[in-house]
Each structure stands twice: as C-alpha cells, then as structure tokens.
PDB file of C-alpha atoms in Angstrom:
ATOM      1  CA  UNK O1257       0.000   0.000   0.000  1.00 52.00           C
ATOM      2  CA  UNK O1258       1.240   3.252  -0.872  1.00 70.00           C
ATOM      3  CA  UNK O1259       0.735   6.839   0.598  1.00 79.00           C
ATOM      4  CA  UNK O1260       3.340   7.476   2.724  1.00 84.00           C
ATOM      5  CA  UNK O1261       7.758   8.283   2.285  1.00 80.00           C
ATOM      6  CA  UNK O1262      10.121   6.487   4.303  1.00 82.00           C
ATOM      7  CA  UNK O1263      13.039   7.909   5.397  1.00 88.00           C
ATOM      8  CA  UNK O1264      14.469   4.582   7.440  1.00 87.00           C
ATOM      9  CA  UNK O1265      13.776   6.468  10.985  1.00 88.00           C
ATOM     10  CA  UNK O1266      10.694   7.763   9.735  1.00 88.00           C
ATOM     11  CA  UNK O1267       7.424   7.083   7.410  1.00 89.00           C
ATOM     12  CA  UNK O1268       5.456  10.523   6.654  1.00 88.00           C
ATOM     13  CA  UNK O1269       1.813  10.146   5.971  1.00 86.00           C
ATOM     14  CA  UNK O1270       1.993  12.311   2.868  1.00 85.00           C
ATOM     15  CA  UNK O1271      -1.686  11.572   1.732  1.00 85.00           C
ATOM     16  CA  UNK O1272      -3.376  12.301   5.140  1.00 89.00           C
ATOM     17  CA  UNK O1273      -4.527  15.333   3.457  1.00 85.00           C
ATOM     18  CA  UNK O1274      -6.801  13.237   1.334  1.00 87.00           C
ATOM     19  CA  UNK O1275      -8.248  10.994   3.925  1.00 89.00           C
ATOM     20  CA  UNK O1276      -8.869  13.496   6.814  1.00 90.00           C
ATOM     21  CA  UNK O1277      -8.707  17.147   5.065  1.00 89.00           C
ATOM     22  CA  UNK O1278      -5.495  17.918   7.173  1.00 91.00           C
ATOM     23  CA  UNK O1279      -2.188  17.163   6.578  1.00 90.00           C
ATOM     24  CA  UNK O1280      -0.102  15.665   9.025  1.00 92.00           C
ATOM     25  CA  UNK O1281       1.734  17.761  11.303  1.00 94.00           C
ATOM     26  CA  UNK O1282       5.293  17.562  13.568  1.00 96.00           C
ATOM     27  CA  UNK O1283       5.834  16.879  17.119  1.00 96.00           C
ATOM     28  CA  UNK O1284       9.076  18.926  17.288  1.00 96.00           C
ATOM     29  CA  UNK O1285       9.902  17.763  20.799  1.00 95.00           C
ATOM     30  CA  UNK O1286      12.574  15.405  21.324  1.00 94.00           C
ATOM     31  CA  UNK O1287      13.603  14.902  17.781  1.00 95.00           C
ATOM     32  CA  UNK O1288      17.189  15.084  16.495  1.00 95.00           C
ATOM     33  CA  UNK O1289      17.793  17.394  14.110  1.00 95.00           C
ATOM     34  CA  UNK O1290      19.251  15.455  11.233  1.00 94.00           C
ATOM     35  CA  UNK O1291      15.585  14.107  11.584  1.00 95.00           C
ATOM     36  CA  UNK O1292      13.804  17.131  12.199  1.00 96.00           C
ATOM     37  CA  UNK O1293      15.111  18.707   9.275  1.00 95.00           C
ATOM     38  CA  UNK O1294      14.713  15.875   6.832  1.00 94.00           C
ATOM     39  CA  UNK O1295      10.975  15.449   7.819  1.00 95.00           C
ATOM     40  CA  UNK O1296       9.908  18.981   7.535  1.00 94.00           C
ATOM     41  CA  UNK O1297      11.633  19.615   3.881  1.00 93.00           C
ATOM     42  CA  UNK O1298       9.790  16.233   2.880  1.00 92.00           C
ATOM     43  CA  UNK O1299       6.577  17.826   3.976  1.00 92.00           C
ATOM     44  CA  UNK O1300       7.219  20.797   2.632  1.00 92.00           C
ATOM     45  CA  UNK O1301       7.918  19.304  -0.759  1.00 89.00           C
ATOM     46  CA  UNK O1302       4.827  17.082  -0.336  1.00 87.00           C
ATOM     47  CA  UNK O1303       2.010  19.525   0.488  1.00 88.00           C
ATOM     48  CA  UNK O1304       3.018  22.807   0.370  1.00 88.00           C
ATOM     49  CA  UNK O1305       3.299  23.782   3.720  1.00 92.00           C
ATOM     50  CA  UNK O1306       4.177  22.222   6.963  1.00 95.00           C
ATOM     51  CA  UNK O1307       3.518  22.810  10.794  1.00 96.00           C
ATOM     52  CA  UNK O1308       5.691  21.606  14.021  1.00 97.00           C
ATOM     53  CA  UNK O1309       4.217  22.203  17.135  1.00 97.00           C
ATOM     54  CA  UNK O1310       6.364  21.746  20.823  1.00 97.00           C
ATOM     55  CA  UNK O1311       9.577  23.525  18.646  1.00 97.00           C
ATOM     56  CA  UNK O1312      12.537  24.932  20.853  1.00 96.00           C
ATOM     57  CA  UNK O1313      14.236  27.881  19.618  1.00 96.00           C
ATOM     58  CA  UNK O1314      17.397  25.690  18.173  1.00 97.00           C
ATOM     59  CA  UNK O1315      14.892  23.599  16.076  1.00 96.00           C
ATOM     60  CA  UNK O1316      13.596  26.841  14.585  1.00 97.00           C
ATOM     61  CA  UNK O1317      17.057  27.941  13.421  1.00 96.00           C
ATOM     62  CA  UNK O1318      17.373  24.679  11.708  1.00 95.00           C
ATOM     63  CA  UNK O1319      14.331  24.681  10.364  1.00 96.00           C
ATOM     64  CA  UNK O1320      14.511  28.519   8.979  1.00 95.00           C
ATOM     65  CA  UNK O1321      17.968  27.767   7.357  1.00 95.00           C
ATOM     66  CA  UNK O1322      16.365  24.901   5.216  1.00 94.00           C
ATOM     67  CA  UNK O1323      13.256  26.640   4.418  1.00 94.00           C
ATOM     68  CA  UNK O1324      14.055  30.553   5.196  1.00 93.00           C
ATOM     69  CA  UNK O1325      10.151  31.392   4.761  1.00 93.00           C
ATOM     70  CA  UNK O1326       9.393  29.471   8.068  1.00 95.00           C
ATOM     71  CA  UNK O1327       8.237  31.199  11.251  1.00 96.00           C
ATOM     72  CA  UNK O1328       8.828  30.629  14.652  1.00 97.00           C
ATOM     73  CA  UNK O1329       6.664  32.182  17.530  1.00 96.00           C
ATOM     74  CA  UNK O1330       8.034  31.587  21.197  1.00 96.00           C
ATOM     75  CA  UNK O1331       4.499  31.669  22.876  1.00 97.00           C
ATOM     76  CA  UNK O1332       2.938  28.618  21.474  1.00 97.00           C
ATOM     77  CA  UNK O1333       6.526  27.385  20.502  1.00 97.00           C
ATOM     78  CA  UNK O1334       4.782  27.031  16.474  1.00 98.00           C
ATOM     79  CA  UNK O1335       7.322  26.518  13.249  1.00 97.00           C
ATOM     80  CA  UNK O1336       4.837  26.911  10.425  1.00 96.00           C
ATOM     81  CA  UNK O1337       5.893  26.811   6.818  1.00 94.00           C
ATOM     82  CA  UNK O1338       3.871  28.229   4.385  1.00 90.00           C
ATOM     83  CA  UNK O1339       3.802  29.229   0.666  1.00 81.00           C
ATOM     84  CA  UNK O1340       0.730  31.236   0.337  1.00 80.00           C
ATOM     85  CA  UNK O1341      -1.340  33.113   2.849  1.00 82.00           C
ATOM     86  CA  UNK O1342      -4.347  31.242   3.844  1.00 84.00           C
ATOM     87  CA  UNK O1343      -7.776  33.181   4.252  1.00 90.00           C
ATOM     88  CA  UNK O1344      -9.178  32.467   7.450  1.00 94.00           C
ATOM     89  CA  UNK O1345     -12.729  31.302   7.738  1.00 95.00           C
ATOM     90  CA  UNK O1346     -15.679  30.698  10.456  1.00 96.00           C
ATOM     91  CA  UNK O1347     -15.304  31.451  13.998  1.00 97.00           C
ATOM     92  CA  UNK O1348     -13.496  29.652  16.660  1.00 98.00           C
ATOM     93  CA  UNK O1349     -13.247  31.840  20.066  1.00 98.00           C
ATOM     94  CA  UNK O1350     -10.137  30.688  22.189  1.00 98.00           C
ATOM     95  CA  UNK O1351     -10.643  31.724  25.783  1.00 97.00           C
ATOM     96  CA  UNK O1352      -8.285  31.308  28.774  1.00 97.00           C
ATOM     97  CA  UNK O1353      -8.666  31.324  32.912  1.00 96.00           C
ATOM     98  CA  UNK O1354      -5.523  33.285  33.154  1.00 95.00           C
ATOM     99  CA  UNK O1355      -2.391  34.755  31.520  1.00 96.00           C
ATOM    100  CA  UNK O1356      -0.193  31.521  32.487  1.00 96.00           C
ATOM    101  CA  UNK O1357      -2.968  29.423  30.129  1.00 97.00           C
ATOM    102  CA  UNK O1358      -1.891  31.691  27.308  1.00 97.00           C
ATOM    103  CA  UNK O1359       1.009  29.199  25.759  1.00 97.00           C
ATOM    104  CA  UNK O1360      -1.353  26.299  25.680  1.00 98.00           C
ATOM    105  CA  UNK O1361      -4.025  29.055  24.065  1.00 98.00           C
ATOM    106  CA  UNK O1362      -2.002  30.376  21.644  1.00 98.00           C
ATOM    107  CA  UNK O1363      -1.198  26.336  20.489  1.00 98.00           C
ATOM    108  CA  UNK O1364      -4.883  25.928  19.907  1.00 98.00           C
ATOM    109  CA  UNK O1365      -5.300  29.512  18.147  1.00 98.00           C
ATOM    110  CA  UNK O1366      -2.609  29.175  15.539  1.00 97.00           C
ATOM    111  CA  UNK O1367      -3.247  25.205  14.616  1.00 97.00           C
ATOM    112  CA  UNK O1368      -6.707  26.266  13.662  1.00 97.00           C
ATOM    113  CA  UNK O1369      -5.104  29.155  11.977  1.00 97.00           C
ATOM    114  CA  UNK O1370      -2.953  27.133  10.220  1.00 96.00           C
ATOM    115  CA  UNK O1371      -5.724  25.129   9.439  1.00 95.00           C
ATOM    116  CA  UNK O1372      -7.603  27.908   7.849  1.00 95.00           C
ATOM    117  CA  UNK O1373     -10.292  28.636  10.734  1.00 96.00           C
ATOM    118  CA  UNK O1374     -10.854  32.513  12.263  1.00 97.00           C
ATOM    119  CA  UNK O1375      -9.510  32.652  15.749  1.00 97.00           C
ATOM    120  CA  UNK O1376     -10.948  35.002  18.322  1.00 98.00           C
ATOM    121  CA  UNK O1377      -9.006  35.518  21.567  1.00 98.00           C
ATOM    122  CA  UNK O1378     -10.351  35.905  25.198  1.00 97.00           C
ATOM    123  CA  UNK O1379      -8.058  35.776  27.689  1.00 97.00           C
ATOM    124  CA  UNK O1380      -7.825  36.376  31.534  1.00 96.00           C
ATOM    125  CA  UNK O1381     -11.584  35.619  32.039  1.00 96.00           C
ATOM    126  CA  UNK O1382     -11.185  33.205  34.847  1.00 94.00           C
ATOM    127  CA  UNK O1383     -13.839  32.383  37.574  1.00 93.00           C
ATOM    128  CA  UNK O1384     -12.143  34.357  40.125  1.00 92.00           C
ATOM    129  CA  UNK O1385     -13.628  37.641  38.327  1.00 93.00           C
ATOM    130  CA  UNK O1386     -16.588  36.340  36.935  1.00 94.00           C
ATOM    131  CA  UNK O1387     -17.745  39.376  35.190  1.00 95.00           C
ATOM    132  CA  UNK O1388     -14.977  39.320  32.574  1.00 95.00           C
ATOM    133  CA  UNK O1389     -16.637  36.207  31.393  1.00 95.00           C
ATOM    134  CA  UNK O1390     -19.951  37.310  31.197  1.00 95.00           C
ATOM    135  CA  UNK O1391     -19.385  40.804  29.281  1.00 95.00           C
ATOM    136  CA  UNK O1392     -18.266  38.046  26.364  1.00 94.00           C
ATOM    137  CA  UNK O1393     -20.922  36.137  26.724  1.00 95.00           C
ATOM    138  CA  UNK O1394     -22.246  37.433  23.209  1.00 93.00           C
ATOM    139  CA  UNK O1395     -19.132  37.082  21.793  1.00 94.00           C
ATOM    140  CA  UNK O1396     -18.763  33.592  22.515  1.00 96.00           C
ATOM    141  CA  UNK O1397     -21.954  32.887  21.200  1.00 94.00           C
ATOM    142  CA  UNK O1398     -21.257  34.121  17.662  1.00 94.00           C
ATOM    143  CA  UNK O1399     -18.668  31.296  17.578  1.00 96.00           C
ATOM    144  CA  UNK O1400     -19.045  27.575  15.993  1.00 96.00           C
ATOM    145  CA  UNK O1401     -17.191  26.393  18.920  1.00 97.00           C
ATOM    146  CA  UNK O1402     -15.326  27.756  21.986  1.00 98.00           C
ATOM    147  CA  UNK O1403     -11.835  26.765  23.093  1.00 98.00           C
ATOM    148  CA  UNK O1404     -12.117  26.920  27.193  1.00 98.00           C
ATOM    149  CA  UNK O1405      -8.535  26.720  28.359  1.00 98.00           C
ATOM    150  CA  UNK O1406      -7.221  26.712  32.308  1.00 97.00           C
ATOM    151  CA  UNK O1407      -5.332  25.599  34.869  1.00 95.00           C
ATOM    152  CA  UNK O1408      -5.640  25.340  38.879  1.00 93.00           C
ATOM    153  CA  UNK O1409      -9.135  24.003  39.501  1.00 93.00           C
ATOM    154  CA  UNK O1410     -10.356  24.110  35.998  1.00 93.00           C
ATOM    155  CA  UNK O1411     -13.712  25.569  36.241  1.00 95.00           C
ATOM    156  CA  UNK O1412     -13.545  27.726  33.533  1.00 96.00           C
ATOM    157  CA  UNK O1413     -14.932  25.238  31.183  1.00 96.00           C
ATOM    158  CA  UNK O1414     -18.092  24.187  32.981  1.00 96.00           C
ATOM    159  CA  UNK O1415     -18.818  28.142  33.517  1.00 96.00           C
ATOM    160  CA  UNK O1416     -18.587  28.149  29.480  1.00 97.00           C
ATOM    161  CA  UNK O1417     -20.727  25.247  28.916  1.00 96.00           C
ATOM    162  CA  UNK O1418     -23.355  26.564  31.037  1.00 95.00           C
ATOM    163  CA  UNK O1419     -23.491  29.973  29.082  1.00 95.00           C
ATOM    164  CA  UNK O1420     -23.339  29.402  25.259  1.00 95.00           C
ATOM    165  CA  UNK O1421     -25.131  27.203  22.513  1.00 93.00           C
ATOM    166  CA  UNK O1422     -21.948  25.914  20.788  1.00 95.00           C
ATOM    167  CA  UNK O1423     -19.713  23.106  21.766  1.00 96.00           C
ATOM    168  CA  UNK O1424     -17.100  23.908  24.512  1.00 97.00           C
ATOM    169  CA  UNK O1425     -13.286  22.079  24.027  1.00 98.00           C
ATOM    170  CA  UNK O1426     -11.983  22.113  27.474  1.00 98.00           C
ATOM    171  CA  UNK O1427      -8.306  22.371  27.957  1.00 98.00           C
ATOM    172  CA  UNK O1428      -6.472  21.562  30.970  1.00 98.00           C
ATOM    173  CA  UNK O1429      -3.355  22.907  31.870  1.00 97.00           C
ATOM    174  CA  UNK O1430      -0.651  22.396  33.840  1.00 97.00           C
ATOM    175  CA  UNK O1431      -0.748  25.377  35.551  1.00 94.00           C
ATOM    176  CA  UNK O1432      -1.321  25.766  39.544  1.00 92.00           C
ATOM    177  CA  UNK O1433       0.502  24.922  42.842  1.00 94.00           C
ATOM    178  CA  UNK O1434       1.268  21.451  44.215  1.00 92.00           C
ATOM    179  CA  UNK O1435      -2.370  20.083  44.670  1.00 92.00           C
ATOM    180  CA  UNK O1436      -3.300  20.793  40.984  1.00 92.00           C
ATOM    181  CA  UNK O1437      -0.923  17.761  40.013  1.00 95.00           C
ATOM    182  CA  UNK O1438       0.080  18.698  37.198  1.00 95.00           C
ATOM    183  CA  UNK O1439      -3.460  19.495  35.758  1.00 96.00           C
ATOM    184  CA  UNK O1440      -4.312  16.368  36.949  1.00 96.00           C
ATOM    185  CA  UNK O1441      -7.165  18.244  39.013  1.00 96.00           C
ATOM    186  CA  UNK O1442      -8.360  20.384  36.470  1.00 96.00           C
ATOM    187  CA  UNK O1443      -8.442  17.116  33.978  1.00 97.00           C
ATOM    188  CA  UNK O1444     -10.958  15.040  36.371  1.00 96.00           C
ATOM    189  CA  UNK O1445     -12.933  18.617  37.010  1.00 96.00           C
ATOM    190  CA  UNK O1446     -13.069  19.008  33.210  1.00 96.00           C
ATOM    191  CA  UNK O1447     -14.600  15.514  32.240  1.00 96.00           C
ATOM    192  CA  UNK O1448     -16.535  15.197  35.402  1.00 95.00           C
ATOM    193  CA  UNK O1449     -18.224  18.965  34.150  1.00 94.00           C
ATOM    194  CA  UNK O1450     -22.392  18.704  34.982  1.00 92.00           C
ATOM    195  CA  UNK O1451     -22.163  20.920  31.940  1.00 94.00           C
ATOM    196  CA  UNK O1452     -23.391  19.732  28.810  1.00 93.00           C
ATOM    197  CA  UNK O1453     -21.822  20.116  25.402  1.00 92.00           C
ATOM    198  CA  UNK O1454     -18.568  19.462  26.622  1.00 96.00           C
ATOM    199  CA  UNK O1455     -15.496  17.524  25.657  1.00 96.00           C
ATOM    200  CA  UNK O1456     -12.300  17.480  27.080  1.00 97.00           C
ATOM    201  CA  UNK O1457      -8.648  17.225  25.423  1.00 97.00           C
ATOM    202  CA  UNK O1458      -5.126  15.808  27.177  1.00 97.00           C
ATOM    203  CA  UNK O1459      -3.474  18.129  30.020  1.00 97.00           C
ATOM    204  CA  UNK O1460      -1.683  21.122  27.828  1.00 97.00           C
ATOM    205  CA  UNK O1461      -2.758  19.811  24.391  1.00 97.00           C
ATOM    206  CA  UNK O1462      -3.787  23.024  22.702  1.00 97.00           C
ATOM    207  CA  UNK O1463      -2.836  21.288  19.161  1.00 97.00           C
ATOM    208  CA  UNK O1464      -5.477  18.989  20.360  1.00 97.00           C
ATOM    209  CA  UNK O1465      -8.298  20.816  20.549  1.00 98.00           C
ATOM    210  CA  UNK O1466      -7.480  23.661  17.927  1.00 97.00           C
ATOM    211  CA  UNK O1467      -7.439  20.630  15.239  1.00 97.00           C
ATOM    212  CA  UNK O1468     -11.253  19.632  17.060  1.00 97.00           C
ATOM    213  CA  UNK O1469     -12.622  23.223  16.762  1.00 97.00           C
ATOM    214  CA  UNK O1470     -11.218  23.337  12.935  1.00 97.00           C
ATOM    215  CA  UNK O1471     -13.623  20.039  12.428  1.00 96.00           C
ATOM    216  CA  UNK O1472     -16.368  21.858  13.913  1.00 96.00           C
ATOM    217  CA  UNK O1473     -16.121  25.234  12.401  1.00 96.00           C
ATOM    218  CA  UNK O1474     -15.246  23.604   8.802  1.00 95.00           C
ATOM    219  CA  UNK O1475     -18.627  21.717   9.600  1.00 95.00           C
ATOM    220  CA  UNK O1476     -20.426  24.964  10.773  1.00 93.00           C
ATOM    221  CA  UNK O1477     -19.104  26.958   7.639  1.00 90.00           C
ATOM    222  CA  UNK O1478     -20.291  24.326   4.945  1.00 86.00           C
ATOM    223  CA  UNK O1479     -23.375  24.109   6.553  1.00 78.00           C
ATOM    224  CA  UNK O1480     -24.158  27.982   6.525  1.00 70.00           C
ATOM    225  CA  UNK O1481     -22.886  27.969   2.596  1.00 65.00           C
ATOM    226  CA  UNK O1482     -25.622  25.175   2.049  1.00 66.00           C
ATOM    227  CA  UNK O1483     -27.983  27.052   3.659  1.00 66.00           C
ATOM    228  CA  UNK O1484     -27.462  30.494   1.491  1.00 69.00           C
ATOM    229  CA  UNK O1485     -27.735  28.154  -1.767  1.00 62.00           C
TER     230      UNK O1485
END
C-alpha cells in the first residue's frame, strides 16, 4: 500500500490530506535534528506547507535555514511553513482562565489558523472575576465552537458550557501549585463537568483541541454555505 515516504527512521503520511482534510503535522519535541530537518523539507515538498508544534528555539534555526520562509513564535513554541497566505474562515473563540494558560491558548489559536479557521481571543476571564466572562458572553456565542482553556481548579470550562449554545473544548493545563498535580485536578474537574456540550482534550494539548474546533467550524461553515444556496 502506498501513501506514505520512508526515510528509514521515519514514514510521513503524505496523503493524510486526502483521507482526513489535514495534513499531518510535527511533534518537534525530542527529535534530532538530522531528523527534524529531513521530515519537515519532505513535507514541505509534499504539500506545500508544513507545521511543528512543541519547537525549541534551536529547532527553529534549523528549520529557517532549510526553508528561510518558516516562522517561529516563542508563545505557542509554532514553526509553520507556508507558501501562500491562507484566508481564514468561520469562527473559533479561544478563551483562557488566566495569563499563564496563554502558551497552551495560543497552540490551539494558531493550529486552527494554520488550518484555515478565524480565531478570536479571550483571555484572563477566569472564575475568580466572573464578570470578565460574562461581558463576552455574546461574543462567545457568535462562535461555531469555543476553546475553554485553564489551569488550577479548571472551572472555567463548565462556567462556558453553562453559558453558550456551541460546543465547549476544554483544555487543561498544567498550571497551579502542588495540589493541581500537574493538571491532573483540572483534567478530572473538566470531564466530570455537569455541563453539557462538553469535551475534554489531554493536560496542555492546545494542538489537540485547535485541530477539534477546525472540524467543527469547517462543519459549521459548509453548513451555513448550504444554507445560502
């Protein structure tokens, strides 16, 4: 069966594209870089453009003198490689607890604008000053889907899915002192939410869920398109 390149240490799925409407993307962590940079100019070369998420600093340098278009941003820790400028569809609304969330937020934001969805930010609107929240209420109703994003105790996402009419992607992070494990406690508040409409992503895995909201904003878009036919 064909569809994919090996490269000995690796096999890249070079017709996920096809199958799932995205193509497959890099988990930058841990990699050496012989491999790393073999694996992204292969992409590249395959589809056009390429994405590594979980990138340090070094891998972006390696990456950038390969392919000198690439871009590196140290907040979600993104190398995206891209020929074209993509325009930027729907309405996804990416909202975090606190500031500290904002690395795992800014993940999910630019994999579903990589992806080709419309991010809208809201951060710092945490539980602990619930009135932040609610003057966005509207705003996060306009959305296809909402990204809910936090650490600590993790109620952010059950506040969300008690508010709006649109699926809620709950993000736990592993932000918080000693008893929040790791956001271990904010996972098992997350997916034990009375709040329906909810699903619930892997501690820090904004890729995760920005690749989720894409699906459901793609699904949202086509759907409105139909309905203007």
């Amino acid at each position: 069966m064909s569809g994919y390149e090996d490269l000995n240490f690796a096999k890249l799925d070079t017709e996920r594209s096809k199958r799932t409407g995205f193509p497959e993307t890099v988990f930058c962590q841990g990699k050496k870089d012989e491999f790393l940079i073999d694996i992204f100019k292969k992409l590249y070369e395959a589809n056009g453009e390429v994405m590594g998420t979980r990138a340090t600093e070094h891998q972006a340098a390696l990456i950038k003198g390969i392919l000198p278009n690439a871009k590196y941003d140290e907040v979600s820790k993104i190398i995206t490689v891209q020929k074209n400028e993509k325009t930027l569809v729907g309405n996804i609304a990416v909202c975090t607890a606190g500031t500290a969330d904002i690395s795992v937020a800014e993940e999910a934001a630019q994999t579903a604008e990589f992806f080709g969805s419309r991010a809208v930010r809201i951060y710092d609107v945490g539980v602990s000053g619930i009135h932040r929240l609610l003057s966005k209420v509207d705003t996060l109703n306009e959305a296809n889907c909402v990204i809910a994003i936090a650490g600590m105790e993790g109620a952010l996402a059950s506040v969300i899915g008690g508010l709006v009419k649109v699926p809620v992607i709950a993000v736990p992070t592993s932000v918080g002192y000693g008893a929040s494990l790791g956001g271990l406690s904010a996972l098992l508040t997350m997916i034990n939410s009375c709040a329906n409409g909810i699903s619930v992503v892997n501690i820090d895995n904004g890729y995760g869920a920005g690749y989720i909201a894409t699906q459901i904003n793609r699904l949202a878009v086509n759907g409105k398109m139909e309905n203007e036919k």
